[in-house]
PDB file of C-alpha atoms in Angstrom:
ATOM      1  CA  UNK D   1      44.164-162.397  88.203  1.00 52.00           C
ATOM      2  CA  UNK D   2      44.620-165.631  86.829  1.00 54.00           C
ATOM      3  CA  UNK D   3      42.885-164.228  83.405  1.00 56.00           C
ATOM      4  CA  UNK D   4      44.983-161.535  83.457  1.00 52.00           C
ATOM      5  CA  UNK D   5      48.155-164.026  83.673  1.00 54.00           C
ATOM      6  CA  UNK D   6      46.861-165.908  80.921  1.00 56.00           C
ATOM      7  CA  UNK D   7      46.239-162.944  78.541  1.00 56.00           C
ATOM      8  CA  UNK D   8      49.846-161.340  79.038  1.00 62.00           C
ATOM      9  CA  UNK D   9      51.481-164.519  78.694  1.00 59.00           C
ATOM     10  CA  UNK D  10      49.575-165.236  75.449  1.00 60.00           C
ATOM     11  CA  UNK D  11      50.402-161.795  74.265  1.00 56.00           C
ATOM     12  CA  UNK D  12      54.360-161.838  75.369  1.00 56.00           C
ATOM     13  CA  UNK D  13      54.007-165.485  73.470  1.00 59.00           C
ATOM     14  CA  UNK D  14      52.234-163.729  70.191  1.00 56.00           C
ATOM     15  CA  UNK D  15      55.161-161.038  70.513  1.00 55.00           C
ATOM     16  CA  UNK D  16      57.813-163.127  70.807  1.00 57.00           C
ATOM     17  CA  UNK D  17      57.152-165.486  67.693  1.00 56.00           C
ATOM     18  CA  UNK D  18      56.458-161.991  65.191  1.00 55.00           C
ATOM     19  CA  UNK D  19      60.164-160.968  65.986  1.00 56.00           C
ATOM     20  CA  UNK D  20      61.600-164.737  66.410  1.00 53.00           C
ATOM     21  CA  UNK D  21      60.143-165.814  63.158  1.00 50.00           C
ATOM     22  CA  UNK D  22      61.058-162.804  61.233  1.00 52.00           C
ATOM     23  CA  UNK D  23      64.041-161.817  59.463  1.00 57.00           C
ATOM     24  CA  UNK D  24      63.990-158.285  57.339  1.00 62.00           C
ATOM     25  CA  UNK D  25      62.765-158.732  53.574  1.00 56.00           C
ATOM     26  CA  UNK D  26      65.121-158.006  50.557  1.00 55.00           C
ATOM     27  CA  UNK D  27      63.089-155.880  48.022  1.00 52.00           C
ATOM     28  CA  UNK D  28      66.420-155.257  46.122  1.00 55.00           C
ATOM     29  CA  UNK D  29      65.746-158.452  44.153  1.00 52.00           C
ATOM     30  CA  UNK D  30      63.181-156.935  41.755  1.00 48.00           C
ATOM     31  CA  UNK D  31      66.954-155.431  40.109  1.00 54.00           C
ATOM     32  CA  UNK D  32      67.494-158.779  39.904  1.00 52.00           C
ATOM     33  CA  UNK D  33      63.819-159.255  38.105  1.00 49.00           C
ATOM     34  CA  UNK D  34      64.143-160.531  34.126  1.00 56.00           C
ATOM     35  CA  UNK D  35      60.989-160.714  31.656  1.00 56.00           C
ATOM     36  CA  UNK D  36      61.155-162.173  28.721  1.00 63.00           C
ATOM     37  CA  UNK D  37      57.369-161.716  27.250  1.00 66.00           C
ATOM     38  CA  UNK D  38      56.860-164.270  24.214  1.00 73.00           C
ATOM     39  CA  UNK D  39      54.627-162.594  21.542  1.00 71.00           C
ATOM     40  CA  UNK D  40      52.757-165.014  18.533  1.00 77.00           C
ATOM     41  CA  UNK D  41      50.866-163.952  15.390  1.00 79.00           C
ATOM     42  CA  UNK D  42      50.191-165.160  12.065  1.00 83.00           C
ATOM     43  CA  UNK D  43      52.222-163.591   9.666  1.00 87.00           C
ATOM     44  CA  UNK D  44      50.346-164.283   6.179  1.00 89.00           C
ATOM     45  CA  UNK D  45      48.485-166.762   4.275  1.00 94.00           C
ATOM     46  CA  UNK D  46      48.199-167.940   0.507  1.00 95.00           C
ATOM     47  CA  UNK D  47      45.535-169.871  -0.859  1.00 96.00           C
ATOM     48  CA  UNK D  48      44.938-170.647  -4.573  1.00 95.00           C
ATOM     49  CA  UNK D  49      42.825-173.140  -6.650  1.00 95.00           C
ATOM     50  CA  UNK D  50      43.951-175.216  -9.608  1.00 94.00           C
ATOM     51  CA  UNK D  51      42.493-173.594 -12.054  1.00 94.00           C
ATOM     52  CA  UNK D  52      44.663-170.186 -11.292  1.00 95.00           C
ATOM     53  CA  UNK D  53      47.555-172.554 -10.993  1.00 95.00           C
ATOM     54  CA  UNK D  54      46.913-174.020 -14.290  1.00 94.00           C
ATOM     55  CA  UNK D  55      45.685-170.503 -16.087  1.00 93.00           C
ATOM     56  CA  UNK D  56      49.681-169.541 -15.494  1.00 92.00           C
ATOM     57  CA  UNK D  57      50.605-172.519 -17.254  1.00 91.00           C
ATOM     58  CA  UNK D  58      53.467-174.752 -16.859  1.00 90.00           C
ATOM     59  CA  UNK D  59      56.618-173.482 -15.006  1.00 90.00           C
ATOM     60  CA  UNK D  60      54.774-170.100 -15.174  1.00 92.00           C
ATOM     61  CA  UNK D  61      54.242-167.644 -11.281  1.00 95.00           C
ATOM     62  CA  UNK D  62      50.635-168.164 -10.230  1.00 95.00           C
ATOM     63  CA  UNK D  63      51.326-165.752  -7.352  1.00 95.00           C
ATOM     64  CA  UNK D  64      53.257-163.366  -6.172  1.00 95.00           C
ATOM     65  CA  UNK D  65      52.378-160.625  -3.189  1.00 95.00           C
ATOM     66  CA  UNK D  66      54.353-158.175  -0.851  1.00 94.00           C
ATOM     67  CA  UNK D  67      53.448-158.560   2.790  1.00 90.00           C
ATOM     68  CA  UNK D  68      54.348-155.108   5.041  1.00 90.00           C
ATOM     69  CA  UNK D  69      56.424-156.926   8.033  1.00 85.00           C
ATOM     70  CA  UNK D  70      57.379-153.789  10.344  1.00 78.00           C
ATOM     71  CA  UNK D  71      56.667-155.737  13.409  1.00 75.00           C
ATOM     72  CA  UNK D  72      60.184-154.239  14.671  1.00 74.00           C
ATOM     73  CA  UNK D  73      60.820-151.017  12.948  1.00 72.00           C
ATOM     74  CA  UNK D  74      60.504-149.328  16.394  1.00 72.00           C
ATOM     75  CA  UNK D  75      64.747-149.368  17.337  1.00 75.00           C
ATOM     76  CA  UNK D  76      63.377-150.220  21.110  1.00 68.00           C
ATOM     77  CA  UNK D  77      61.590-153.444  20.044  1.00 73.00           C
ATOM     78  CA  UNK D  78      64.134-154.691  17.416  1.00 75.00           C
ATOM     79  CA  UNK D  79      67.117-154.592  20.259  1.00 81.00           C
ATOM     80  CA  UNK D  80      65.391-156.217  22.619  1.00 83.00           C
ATOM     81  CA  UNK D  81      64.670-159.376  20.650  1.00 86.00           C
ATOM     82  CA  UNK D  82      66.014-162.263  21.940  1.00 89.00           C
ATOM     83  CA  UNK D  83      64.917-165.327  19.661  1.00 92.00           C
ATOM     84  CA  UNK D  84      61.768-166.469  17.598  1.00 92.00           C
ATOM     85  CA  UNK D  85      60.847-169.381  15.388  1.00 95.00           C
ATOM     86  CA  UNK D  86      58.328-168.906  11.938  1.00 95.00           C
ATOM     87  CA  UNK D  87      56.542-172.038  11.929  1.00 96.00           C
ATOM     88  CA  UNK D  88      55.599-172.644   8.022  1.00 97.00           C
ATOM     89  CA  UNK D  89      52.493-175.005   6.637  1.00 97.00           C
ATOM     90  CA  UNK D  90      51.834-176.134   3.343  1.00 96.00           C
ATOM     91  CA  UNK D  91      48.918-178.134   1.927  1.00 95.00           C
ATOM     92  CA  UNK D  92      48.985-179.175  -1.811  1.00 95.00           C
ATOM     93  CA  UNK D  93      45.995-181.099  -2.796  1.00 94.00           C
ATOM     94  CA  UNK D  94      46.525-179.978  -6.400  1.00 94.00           C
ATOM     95  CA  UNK D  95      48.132-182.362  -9.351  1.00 93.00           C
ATOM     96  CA  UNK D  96      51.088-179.814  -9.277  1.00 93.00           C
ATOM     97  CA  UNK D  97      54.376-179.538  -7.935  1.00 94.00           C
ATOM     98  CA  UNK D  98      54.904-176.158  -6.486  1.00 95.00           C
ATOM     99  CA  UNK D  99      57.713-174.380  -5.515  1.00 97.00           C
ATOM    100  CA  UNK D 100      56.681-171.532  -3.057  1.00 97.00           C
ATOM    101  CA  UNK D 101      59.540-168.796  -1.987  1.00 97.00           C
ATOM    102  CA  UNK D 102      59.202-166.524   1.091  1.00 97.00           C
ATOM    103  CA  UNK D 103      61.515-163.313   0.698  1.00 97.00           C
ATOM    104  CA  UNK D 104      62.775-161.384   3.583  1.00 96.00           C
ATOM    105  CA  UNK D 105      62.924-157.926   2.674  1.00 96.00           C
ATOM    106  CA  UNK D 106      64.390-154.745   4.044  1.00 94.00           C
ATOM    107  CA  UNK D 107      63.605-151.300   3.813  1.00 92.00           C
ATOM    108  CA  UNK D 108      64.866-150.516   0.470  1.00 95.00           C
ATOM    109  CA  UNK D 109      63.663-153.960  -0.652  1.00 94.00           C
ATOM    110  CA  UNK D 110      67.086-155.679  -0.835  1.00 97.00           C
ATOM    111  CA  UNK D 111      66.367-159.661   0.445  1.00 97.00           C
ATOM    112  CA  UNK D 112      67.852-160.593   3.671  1.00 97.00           C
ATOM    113  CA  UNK D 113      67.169-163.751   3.250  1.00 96.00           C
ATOM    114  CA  UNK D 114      64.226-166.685   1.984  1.00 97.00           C
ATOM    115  CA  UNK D 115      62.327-169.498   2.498  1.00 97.00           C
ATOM    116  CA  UNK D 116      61.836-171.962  -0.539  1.00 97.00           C
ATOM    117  CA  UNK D 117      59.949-174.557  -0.661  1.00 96.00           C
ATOM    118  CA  UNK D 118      59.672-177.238  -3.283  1.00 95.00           C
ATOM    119  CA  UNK D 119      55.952-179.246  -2.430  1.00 94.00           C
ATOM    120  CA  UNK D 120      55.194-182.520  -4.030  1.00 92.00           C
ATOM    121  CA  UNK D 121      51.819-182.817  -5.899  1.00 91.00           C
ATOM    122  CA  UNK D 122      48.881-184.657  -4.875  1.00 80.00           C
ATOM    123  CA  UNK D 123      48.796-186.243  -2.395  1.00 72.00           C
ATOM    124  CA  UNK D 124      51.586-184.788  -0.676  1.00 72.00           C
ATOM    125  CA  UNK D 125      51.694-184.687   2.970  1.00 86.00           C
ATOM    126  CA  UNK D 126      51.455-181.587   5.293  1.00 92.00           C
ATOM    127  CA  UNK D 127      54.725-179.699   5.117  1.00 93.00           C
ATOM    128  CA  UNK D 128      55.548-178.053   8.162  1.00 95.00           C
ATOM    129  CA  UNK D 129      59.165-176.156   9.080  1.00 96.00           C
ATOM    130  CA  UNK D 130      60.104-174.224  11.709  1.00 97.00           C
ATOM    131  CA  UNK D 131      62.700-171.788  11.286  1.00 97.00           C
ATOM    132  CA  UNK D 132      65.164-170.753  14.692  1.00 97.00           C
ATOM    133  CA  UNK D 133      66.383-167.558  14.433  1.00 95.00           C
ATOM    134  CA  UNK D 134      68.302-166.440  17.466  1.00 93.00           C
ATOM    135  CA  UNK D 135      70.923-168.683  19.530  1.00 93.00           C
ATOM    136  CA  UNK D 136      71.152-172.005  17.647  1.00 92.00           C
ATOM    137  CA  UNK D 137      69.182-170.574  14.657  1.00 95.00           C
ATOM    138  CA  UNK D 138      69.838-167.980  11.837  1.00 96.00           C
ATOM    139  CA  UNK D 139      70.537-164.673  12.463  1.00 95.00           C
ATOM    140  CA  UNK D 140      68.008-162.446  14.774  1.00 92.00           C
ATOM    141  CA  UNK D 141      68.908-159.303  12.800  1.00 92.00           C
ATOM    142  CA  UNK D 142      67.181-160.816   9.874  1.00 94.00           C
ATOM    143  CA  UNK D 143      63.435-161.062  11.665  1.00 91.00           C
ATOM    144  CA  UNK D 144      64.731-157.563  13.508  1.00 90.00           C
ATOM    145  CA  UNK D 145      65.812-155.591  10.076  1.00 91.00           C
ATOM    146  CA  UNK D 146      63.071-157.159   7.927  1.00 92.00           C
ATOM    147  CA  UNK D 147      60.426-154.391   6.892  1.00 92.00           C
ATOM    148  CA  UNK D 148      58.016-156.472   4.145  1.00 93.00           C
ATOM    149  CA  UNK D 149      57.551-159.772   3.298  1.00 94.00           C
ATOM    150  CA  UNK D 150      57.152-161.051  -0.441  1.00 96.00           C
ATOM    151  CA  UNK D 151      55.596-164.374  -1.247  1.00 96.00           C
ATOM    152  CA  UNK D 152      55.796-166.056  -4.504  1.00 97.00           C
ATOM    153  CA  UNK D 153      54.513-169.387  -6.376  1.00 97.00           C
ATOM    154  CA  UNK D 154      55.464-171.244  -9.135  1.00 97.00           C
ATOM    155  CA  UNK D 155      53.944-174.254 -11.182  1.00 96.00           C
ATOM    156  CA  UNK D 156      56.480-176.852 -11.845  1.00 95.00           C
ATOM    157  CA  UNK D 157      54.274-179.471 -13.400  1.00 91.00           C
ATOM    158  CA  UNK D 158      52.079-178.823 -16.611  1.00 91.00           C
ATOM    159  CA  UNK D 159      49.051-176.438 -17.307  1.00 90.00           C
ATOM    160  CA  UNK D 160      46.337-179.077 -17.801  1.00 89.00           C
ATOM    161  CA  UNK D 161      46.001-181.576 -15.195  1.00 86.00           C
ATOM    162  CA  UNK D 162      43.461-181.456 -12.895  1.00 87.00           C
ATOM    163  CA  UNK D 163      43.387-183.719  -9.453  1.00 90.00           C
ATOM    164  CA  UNK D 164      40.955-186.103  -8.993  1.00 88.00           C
ATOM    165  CA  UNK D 165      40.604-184.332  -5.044  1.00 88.00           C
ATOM    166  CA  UNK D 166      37.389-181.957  -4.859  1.00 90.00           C
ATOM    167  CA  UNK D 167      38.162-178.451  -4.919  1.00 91.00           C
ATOM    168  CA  UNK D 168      42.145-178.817  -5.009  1.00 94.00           C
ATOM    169  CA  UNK D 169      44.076-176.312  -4.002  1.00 94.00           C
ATOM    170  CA  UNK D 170      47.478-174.997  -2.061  1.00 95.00           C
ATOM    171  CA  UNK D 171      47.420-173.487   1.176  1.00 96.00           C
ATOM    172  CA  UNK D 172      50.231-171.911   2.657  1.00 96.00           C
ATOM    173  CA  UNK D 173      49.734-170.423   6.457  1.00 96.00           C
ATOM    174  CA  UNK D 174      52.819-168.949   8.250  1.00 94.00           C
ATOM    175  CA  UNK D 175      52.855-167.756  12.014  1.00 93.00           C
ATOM    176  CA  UNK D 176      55.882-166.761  14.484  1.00 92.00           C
ATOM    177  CA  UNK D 177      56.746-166.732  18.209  1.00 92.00           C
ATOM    178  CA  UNK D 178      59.158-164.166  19.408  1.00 90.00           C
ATOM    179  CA  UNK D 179      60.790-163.573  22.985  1.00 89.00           C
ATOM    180  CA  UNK D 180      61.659-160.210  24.113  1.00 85.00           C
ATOM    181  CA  UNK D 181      63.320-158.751  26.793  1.00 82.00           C
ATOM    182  CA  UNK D 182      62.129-156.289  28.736  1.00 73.00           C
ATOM    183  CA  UNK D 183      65.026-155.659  31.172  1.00 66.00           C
TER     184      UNK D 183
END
């Protein structure tokens, strides 16, 4: 008897703290439920010796190359971007100073906007820029409307000098971050 006292009151006691210690869930607040997915990438990258810079001569385009960009050319993607940077690098071991211009372009290849970049000769530093477009930053529709890409260089010093660095060269490398919503 006593056993069975002690097994009812345990279970009246287990009863008693599932409904006093419950209170009925919400599930309406997945409506309330925002993702914002951030996507990265590299977007292109330029490398070139000396010797091409030199064999355009001086003040003469070295480079030049269209990039197909149609990360957003689906209307559902391109409304739902929120913000994004493009983080730029440069490296310019080369006697030269270089200008380097990144074109946005859009579908009938009218420019948006660009990038330019004017990069000291050897031995410059590491150039790095990031580039806000969305609240605080330039315009989203630019990234959102841009369908290519062009990237062009141009020797501003002479066509003859050569650095003293082994195997100089200028590197450009380019990536981006972009937030989405989903909801």
């Amino acid at each position: 008897m006593k056993r069975l006292h002690h097994c009812t009151f345990l279970l009246l006691g287990f009863l008693f703290m599932m409904t006093a210690c419950t209170e009925e869930q919400d599930f309406s607040q997945v409506d309330d439920l925002r993702v914002t997915p951030t996507l990265a990438s590299g977007l292109f990258y330029m490398e070139s010796d000396e010797a091409t810079i030199n064999s355009a001569g001086a003040f003469g385009s070295f480079y030049s190359e269209e990039v197909n960009f149609d990360a957003f050319n689906e209307q559902y993607v391109a409304e739902r971007l929120i913000e994004g940077v493009i983080t730029y690098e440069i490296d310019n071991t080369t006697s030269k100073e270089l200008r380097l211009i990144i074109e946005f372009l859009d579908e009938a290849g009218q420019p948006l906007d660009a990038e330019i970049f004017t990069v000291e000769a050897d031995p410059s530093e590491t150039v790095i820029r990031d580039v806000l477009y969305g609240p605080g930053g330039k315009s989203i529709d630019i990234v959102a409307n841009t369908s290519s890409l062009r990237v062009s260089a141009i020797n501003l010093g002479d066509g003859t000098s050569v650095s003293s660095t082994d195997d100089p060269k200028i590197i450009l490398r380019s990536g981006a971050q972009f937030v989405f919503r989903l909801k």
